[in-house]
Coordinates of C-alpha atoms in Angstrom, one line a residue:
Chain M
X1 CA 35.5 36.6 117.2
X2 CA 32.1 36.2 115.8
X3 CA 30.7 34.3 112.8
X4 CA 27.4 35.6 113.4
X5 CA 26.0 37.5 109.8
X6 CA 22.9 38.9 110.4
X7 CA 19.2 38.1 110.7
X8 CA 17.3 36.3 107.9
X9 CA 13.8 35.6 107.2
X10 CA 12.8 32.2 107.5
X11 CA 10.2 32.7 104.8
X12 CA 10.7 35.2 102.5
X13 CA 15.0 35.3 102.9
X14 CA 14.5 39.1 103.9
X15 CA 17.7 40.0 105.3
X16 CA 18.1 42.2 108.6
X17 CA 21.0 43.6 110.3
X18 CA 21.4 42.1 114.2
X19 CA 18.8 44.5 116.2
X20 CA 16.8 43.3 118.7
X21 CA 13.7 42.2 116.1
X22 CA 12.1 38.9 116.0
X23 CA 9.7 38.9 113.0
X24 CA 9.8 39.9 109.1
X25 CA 8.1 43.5 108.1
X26 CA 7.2 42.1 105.0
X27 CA 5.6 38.6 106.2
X28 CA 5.4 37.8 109.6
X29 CA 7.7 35.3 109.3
X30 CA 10.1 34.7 112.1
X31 CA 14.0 35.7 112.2
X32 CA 16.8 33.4 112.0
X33 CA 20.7 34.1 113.0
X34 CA 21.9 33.7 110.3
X35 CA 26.3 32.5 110.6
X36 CA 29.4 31.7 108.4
X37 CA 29.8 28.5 107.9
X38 CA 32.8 28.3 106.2
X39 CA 34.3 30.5 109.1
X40 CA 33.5 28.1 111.5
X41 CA 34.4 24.7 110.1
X42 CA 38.1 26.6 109.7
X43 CA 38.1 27.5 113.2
X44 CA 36.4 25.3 115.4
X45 CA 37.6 21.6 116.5
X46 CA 36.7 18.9 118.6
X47 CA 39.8 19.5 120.6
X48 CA 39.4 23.1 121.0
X49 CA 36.0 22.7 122.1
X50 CA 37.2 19.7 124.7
X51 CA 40.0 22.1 126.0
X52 CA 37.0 24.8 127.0
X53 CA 35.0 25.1 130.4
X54 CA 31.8 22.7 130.8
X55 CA 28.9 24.8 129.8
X56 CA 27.0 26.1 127.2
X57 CA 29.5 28.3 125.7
X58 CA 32.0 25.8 124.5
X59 CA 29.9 26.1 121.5
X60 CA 30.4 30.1 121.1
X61 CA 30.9 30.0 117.1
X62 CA 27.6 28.8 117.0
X63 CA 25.8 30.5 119.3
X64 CA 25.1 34.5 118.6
X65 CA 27.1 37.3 120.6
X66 CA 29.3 39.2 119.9
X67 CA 31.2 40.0 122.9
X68 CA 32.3 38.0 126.1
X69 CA 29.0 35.5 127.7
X70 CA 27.8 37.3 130.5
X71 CA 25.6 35.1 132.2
X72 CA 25.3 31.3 132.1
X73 CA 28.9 30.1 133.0
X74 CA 27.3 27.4 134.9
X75 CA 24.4 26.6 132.3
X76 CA 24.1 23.5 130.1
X77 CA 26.6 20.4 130.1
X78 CA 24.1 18.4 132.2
X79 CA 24.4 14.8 132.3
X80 CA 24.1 12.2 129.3
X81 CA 23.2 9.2 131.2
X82 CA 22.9 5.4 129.7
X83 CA 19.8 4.4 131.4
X84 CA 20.0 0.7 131.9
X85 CA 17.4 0.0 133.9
X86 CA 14.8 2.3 132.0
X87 CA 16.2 0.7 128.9
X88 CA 15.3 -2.4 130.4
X89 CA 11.7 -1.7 131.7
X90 CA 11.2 -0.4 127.7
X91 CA 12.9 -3.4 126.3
X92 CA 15.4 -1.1 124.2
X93 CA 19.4 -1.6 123.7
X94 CA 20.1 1.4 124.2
X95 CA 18.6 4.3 125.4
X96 CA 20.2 7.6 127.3
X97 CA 18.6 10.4 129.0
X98 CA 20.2 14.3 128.7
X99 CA 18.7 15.5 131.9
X100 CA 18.4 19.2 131.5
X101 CA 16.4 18.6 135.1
X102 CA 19.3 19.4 136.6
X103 CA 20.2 22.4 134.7
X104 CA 22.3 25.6 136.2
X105 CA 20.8 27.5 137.9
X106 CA 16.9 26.7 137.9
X107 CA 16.6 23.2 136.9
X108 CA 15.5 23.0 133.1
X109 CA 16.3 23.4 129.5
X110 CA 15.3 26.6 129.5
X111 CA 18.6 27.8 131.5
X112 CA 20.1 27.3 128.1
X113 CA 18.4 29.8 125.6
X114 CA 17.8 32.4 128.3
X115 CA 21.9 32.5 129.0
X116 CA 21.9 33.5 125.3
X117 CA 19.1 35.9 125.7
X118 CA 20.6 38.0 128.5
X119 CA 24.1 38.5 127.3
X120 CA 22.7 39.6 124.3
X121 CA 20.4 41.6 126.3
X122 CA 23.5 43.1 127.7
X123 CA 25.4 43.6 124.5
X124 CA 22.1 45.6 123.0
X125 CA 22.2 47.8 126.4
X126 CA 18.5 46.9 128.2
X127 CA 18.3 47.1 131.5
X128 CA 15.1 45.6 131.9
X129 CA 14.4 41.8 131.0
X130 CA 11.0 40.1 130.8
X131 CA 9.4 37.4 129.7
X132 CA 6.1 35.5 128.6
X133 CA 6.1 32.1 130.5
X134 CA 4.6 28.6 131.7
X135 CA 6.9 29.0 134.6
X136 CA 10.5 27.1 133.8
X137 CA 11.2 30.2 131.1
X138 CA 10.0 32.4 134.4
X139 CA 12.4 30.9 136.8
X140 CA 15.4 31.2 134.6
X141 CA 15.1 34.6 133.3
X142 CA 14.5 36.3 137.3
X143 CA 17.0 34.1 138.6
X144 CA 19.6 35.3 135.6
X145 CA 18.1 38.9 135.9
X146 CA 19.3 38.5 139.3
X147 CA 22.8 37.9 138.5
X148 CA 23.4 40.2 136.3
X149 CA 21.8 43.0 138.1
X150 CA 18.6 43.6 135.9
X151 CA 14.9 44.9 136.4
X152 CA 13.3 42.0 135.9
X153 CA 9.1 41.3 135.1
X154 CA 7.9 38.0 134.3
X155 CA 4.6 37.1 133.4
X156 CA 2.8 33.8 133.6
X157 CA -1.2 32.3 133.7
X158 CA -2.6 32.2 137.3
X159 CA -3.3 28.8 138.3
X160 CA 0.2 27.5 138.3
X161 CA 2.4 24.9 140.4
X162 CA 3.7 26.7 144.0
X163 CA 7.0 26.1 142.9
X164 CA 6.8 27.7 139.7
X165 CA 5.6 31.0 141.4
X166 CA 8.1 30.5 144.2
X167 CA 11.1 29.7 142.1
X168 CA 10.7 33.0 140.3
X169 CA 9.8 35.4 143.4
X170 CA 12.7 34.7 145.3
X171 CA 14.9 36.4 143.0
X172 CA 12.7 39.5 143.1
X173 CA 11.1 40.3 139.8
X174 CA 8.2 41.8 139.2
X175 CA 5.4 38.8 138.2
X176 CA 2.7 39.5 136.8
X177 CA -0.1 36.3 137.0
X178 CA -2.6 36.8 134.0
X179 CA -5.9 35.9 134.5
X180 CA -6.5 32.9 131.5
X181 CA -3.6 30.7 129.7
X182 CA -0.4 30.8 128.2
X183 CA -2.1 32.0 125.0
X184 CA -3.1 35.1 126.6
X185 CA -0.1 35.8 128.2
X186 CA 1.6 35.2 125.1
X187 CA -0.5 37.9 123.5
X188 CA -1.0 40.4 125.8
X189 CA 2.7 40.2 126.5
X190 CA 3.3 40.9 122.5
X191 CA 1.6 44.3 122.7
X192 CA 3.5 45.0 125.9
X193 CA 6.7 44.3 124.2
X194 CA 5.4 46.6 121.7
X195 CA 5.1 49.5 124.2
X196 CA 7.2 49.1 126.2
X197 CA 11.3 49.3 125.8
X198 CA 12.2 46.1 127.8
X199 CA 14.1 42.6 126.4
X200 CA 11.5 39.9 126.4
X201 CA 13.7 36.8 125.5
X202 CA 10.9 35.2 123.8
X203 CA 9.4 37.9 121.9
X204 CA 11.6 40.6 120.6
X205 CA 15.1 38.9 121.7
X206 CA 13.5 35.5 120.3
X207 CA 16.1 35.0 117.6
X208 CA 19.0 35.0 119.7
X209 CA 17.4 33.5 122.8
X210 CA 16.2 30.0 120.8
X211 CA 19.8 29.8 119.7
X212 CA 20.6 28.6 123.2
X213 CA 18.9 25.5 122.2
X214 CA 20.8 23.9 120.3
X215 CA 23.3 23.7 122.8
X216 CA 21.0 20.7 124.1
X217 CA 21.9 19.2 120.7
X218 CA 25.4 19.6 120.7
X219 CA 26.3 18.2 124.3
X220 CA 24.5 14.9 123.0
X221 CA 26.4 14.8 119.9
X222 CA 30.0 15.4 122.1
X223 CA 29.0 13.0 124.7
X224 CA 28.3 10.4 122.1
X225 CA 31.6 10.9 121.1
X226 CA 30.9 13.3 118.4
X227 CA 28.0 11.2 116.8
X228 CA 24.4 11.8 116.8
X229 CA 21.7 9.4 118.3
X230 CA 19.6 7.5 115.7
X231 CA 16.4 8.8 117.4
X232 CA 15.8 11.4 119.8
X233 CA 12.9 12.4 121.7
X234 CA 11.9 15.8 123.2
X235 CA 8.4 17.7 124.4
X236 CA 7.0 20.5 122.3
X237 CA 5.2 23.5 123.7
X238 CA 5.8 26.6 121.7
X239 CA 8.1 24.8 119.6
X240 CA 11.3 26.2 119.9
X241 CA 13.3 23.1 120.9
X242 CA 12.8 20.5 118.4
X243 CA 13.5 23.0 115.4
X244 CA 16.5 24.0 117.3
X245 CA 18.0 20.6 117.7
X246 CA 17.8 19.8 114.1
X247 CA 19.5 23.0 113.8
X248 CA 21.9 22.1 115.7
X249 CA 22.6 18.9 114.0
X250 CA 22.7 20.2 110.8
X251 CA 25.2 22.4 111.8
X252 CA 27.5 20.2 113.5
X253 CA 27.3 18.4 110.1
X254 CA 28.1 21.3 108.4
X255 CA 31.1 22.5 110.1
X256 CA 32.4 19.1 110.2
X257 CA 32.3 18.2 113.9
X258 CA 30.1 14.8 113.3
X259 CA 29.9 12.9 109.8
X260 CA 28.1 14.3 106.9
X261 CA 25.9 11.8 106.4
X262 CA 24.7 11.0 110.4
X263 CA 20.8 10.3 110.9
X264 CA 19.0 11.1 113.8
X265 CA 15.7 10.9 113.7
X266 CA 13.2 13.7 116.4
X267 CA 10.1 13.0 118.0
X268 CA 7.7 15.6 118.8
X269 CA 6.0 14.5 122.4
X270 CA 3.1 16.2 123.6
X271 CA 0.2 15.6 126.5
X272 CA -3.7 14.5 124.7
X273 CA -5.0 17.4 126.6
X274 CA -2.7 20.0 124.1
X275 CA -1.4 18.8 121.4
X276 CA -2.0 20.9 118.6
X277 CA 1.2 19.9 116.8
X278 CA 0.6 16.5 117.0
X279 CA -3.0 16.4 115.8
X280 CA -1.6 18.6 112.4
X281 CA 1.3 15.8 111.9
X282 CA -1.4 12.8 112.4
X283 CA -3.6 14.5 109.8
X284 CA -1.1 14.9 107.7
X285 CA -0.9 18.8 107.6
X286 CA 1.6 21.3 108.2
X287 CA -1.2 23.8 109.6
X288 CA -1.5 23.8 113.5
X289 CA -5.0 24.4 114.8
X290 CA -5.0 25.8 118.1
X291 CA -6.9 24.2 121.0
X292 CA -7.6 25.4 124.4
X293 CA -5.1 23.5 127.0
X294 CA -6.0 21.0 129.7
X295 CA -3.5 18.7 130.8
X296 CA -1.8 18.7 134.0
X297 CA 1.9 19.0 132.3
X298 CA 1.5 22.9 132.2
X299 CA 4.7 23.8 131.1
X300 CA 3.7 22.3 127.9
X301 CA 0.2 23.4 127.8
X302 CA 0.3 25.9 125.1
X303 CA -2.6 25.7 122.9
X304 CA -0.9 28.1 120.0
X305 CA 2.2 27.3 119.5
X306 CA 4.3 30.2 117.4
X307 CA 6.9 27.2 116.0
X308 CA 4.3 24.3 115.3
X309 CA 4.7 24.5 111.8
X310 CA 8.6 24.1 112.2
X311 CA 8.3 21.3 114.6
X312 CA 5.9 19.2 111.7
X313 CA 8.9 20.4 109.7
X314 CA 11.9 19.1 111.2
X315 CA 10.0 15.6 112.3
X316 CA 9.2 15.3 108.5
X317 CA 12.8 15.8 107.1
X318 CA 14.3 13.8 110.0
X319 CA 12.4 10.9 109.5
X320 CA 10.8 11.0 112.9
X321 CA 7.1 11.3 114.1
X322 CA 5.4 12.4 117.3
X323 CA 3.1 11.3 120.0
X324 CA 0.5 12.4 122.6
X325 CA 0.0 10.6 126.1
X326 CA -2.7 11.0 128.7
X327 CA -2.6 12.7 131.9
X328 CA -2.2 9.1 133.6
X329 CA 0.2 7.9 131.0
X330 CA 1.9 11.0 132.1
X331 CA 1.8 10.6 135.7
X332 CA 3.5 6.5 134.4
X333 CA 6.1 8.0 133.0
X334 CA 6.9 10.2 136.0
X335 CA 7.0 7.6 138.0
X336 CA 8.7 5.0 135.6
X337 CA 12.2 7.6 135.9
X338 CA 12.1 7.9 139.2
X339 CA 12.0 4.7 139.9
X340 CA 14.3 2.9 137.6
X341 CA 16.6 5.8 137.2
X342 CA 16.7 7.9 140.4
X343 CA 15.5 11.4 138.1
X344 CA 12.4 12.9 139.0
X345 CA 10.9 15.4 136.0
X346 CA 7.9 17.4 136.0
X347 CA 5.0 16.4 134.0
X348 CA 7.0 17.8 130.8
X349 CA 9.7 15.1 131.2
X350 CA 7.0 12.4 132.4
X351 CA 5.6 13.0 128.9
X352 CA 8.8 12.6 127.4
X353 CA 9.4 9.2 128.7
X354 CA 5.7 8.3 128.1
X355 CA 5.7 9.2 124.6
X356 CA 9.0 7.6 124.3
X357 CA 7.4 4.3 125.3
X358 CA 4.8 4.8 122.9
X359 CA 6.8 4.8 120.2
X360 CA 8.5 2.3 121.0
X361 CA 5.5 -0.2 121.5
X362 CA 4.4 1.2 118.2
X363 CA 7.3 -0.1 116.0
X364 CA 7.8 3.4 115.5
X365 CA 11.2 3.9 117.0
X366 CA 13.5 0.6 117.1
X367 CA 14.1 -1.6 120.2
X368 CA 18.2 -2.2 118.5
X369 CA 18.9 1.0 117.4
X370 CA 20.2 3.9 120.0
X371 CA 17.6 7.0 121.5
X372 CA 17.7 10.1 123.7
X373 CA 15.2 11.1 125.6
X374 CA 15.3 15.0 126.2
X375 CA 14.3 15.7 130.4
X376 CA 13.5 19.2 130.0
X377 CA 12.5 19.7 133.3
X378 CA 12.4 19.3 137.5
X379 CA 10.0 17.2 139.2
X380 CA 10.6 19.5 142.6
X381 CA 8.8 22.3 140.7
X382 CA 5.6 20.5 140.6
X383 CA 5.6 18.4 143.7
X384 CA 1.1 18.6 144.0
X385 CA 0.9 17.2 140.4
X386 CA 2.3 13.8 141.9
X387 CA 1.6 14.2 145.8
X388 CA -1.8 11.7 145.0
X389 CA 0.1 8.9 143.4
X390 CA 3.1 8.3 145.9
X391 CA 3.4 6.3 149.4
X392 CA 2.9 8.5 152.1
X393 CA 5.4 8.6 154.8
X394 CA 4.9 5.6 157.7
X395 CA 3.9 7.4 160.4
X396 CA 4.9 5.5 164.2
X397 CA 6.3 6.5 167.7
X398 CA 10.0 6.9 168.1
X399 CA 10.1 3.4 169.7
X400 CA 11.9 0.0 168.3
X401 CA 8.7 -2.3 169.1
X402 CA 6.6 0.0 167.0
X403 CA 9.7 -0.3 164.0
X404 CA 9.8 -4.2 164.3
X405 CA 5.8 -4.5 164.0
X406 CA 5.4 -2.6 160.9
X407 CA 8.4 -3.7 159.5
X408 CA 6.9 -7.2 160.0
X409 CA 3.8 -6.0 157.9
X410 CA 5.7 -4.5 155.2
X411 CA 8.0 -7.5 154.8
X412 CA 4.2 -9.6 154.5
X413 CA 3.0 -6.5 151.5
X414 CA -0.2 -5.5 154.0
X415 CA 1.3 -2.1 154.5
X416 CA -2.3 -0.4 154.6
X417 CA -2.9 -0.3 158.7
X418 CA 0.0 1.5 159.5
X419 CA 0.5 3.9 157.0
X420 CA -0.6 8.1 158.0
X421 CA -2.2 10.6 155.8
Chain R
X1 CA -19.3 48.4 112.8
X2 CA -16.7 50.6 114.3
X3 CA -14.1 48.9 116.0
X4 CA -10.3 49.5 117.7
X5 CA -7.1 47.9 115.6
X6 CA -4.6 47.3 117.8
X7 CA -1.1 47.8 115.3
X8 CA 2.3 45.6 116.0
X9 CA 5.2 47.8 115.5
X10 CA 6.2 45.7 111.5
X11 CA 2.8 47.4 110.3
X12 CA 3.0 50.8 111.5
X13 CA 4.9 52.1 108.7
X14 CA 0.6 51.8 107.1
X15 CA -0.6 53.5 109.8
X16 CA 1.6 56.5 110.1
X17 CA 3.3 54.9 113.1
X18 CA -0.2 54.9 115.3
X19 CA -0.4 51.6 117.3
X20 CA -4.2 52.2 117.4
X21 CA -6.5 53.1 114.3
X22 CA -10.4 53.0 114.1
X23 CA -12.1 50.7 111.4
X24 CA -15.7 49.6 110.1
X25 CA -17.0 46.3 109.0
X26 CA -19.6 44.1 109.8
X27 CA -17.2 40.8 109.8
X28 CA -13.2 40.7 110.1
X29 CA -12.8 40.5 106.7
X30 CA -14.7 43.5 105.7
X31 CA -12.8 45.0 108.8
X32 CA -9.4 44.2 107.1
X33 CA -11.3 45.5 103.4
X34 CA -11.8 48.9 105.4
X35 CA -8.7 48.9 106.9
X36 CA -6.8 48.5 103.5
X37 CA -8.5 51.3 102.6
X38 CA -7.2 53.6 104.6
X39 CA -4.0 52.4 105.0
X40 CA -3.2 50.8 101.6
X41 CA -0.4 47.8 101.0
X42 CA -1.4 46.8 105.3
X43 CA -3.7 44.0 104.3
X44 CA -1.7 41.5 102.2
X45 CA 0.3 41.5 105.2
X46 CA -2.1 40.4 107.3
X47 CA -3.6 38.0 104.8
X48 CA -2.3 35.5 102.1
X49 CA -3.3 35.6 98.4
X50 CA -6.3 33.5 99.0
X51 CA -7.3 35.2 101.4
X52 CA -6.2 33.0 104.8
X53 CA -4.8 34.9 108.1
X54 CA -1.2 34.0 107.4
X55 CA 0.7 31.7 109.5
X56 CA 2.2 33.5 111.6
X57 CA -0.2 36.2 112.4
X58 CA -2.8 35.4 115.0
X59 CA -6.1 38.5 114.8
X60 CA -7.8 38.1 118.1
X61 CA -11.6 40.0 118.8
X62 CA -11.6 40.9 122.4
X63 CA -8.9 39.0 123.0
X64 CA -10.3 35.8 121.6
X65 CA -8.2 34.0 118.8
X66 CA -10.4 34.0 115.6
X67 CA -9.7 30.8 115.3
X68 CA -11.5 29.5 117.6
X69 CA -14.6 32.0 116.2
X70 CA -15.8 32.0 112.9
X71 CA -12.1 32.9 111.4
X72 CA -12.5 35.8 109.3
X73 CA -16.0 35.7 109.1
X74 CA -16.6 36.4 112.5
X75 CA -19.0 39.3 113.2
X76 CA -18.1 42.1 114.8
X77 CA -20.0 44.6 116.9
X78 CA -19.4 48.4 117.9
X79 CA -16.5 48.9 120.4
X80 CA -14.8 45.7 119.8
X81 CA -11.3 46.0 120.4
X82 CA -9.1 43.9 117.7
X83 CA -5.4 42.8 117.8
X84 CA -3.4 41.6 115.5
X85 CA -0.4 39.9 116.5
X86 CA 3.2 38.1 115.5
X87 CA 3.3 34.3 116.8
X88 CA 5.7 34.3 120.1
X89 CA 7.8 31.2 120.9
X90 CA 7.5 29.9 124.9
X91 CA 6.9 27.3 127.4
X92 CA 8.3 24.3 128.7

């Protein structure tokens, strides 16, 4: 059964039955699932939630269909790993990474809310799903379109990584490059969703669809043991994550599945080259500026983003903060997972970890106390952004002699000579 | 200045359900004076008491954010196309 009650107004407490609407006639403010909390604590348990499948759904009571999930039995429950040897390179304790990089079936966070937004899709009877995207969102809505036999159109900015444009097309949706940014995709695709009858999971189906999110939240909190982290760390593009996380939290407080009075603190990370939310919180206002984008972590290059004023929100009453990191701090960060960790994220994720160090070296977040850091996403996707900062493969003639002479020059460090490309 | 209001679906109910309606003024502002006008109660929900673009409304000329303009002093010429549009979640 469902606990879900309706749609509410974030702003002005309007109430709305559950349609597929995403913002307030009255003020533009956006729509919130709104659920029965009392329902939930009665019925849900740690046990019964232990004795369900690993994915997303174990959290059903607080996610919002109605009827049985119809895509995503595969999605969420990635790995919470203790990172020892990151921990180490930071200096921290203790220090785990939920690596969403790995996600079912295309590789990011973004396999969670879209799992919400196609069953739903389902329940309200579309039979064409769509999207505005920076690529992941993309990927994960053809490749679910896919599965559950929907038209499918995505659209994204031109200009973006091969495997982005790749890792959507071969499900077979329509996509639709837009000449400019995110920002105009964003817009262009609000008056298409306006015309035409189609689910866009991030426009019209945008309530239900950020739900998925705070699945991220939950799988922390259960694979702590059903406690929260003191601090947690996560990108912000549009903004729908971070929000969604304290959501989740709250919630988990609230139904009684961690203790009432748990902290966890959430930091906002974004790249210098868009970080509109950032800039707000470090001025010391709740109102987000847009900028124009330039950074080379594009799936977090959104210059307007819809929830900025939530993210600000949530950092505030959480206790937490946010950072921005160059391009090169970036690319550090990138390379700092992969090679004390073994997990390669795209330039999202390298910002995560970058900004996560920041912090950390600021005082900001404390070297004793324990942190996630959210990996949204998967460094395979956007191979070109790092192809300039790795070794290049040793290039030599299938013979032993060959082997033993640049093996001798790699054991001395002068690697140069022999090295192609 | 006559210019081309592009109308998301929550404000139609102003415009006699038209997604499109023609209106004058020399700056957005005076734009949003005209279109209140002729579609009264539409402008206070485009535009806070103190007369801000509210949060969660972007208004774009030619498909530039006014923001990045001269907000809603911007001038506006004959033919330019206007949108006004609901913030949309994304990326990452």
């Amino acid at each position: 059964m469902s606990f879900v009650q309706g749609l509410k107004c974030r702003e002005c407490k309007r109430e709305y039955p559950i349609a597929p609407l995403h913002v307030c006639e009255d003020c533009f403010g956006p729509l919130e699932v709104e659920y029965d909390y009392d329902g939930i604590r009665q019925s849900v348990s740690r046990e019964k939630i232990a004795s369900r499948a690993h994915n997303l759904w174990r959290y059903r009571e607080l996610l919002p269909i109605e009827e049985e999930p119809r895509v995503g039995l595969y999605s969420g429950f990635t790995p919470l790993i203790r990172a020892r040897r990151l921990g180490e390179a930071l200096g921290v304790e203790e220090i785990y990474l939920k690596d969403d990089s790995v996600n079912h079936p295309t590789f990011s966070y973004k396999d969670r809310v879209v799992s919400v937004a196609i069953s739903k899709a389902i329940e309200f009877g579309y039979e064409t799903v769509s999207c505005a995207s920076t690529g992941n969102l993309a990927n994960s809505v053809s490749a679910h379109a896919a599965s559950a036999g929907l038209n499918c159109y995505v659209f994204i900015p031109e200009g973006l990584e091969e495997g982005k444009i790749v890792g959507s097309a071969i499900y077979g949706p329509r996509t639709i490059a837009i000449k400019g940014t995110y920002d105009d995709v964003n817009r262009l695709c609000s008056e298409i969703g306006d015309k035409y009858q189609w689910a866009f999971v991030n426009v019209n189906l945008r309530p239900y669809y950020s739900e998925g999110a705070k699945t991220h939240a939950f799988e922390v909190a259960e694979q702590l043991g059903w406690k929260l982290p003191r601090h947690i760390v996560v990108g912000s593009a549009g903004g729908t994550i971070l929000p969604k996380l304290a959501k989740g939290f709250k919630e988990l407080r609230e139904v009684g599945l961690v203790g009432r009075d748990e902290p966890c603190s959430i930091y906002s990370a974004q790249a210098a080259g868009c970080s509109p939310i950032i800039d707000a919180l470090k001025k010391g206002t709740d109102v987000v500026d847009p900028v124009k984008p330039n950074t080379i972590a594009t799936s977090i290059a959104i210059g307007n983003p819809a929830d900025g004023y939530y993210v600000i929100q949530a950092v505030k009453e959480s206790g937490g903060w946010g950072e921005n990191v160059t391009d090169d701090e970036i690319l550090d960060g990138i390379k700092l997972l992969a090679s004390t960790e073994g997990i390669f994220t795209e330039p999202a994720g390298g910002t995560e970890i970058a900004v996560t160090r920041k912090l950390i070296e600021q005082g900001r977040i404390p070297r004793d106390e324990s942190i996630v850091v959210s990996i949204t996403g998967n460094g395979y996707k956007t191979i070109e952004t790092v192809a300039h900062i790795i070794d290049r493969p040793y290039s030599i003639d299938a013979a032993l002699g060959t082997f033993d002479a640049l093996y001798d020059e790699l054991s001395q460090g002068s690697s140069e000579k022999a090295r192609a490309g | 200045m006559s210019v081309r209001v592009r109308v998301p679906t929550p404000l139609r109910k102003f415009t006699q359900g038209s997604d499109e309606v023609d209106a004058n003024g020399a700056t957005v502002s005076a734009m949003l004076d005209d279109l209140e006008q002729n579609h009264p109660g539409i402008k206070e929900r485009i535009m806070d008491e103190n007369g801000k673009v509210r949060r969660f409304v972007n208004v774009y000329v030619n498909g530039d954010d006014i923001r990045f303009l001269k907000n809603v002093d911007t001038a506006l010429k004959d033919g330019d196309s206007i949108s006004i549009v609901p913030a949309i979640a994304g990326g990452m």
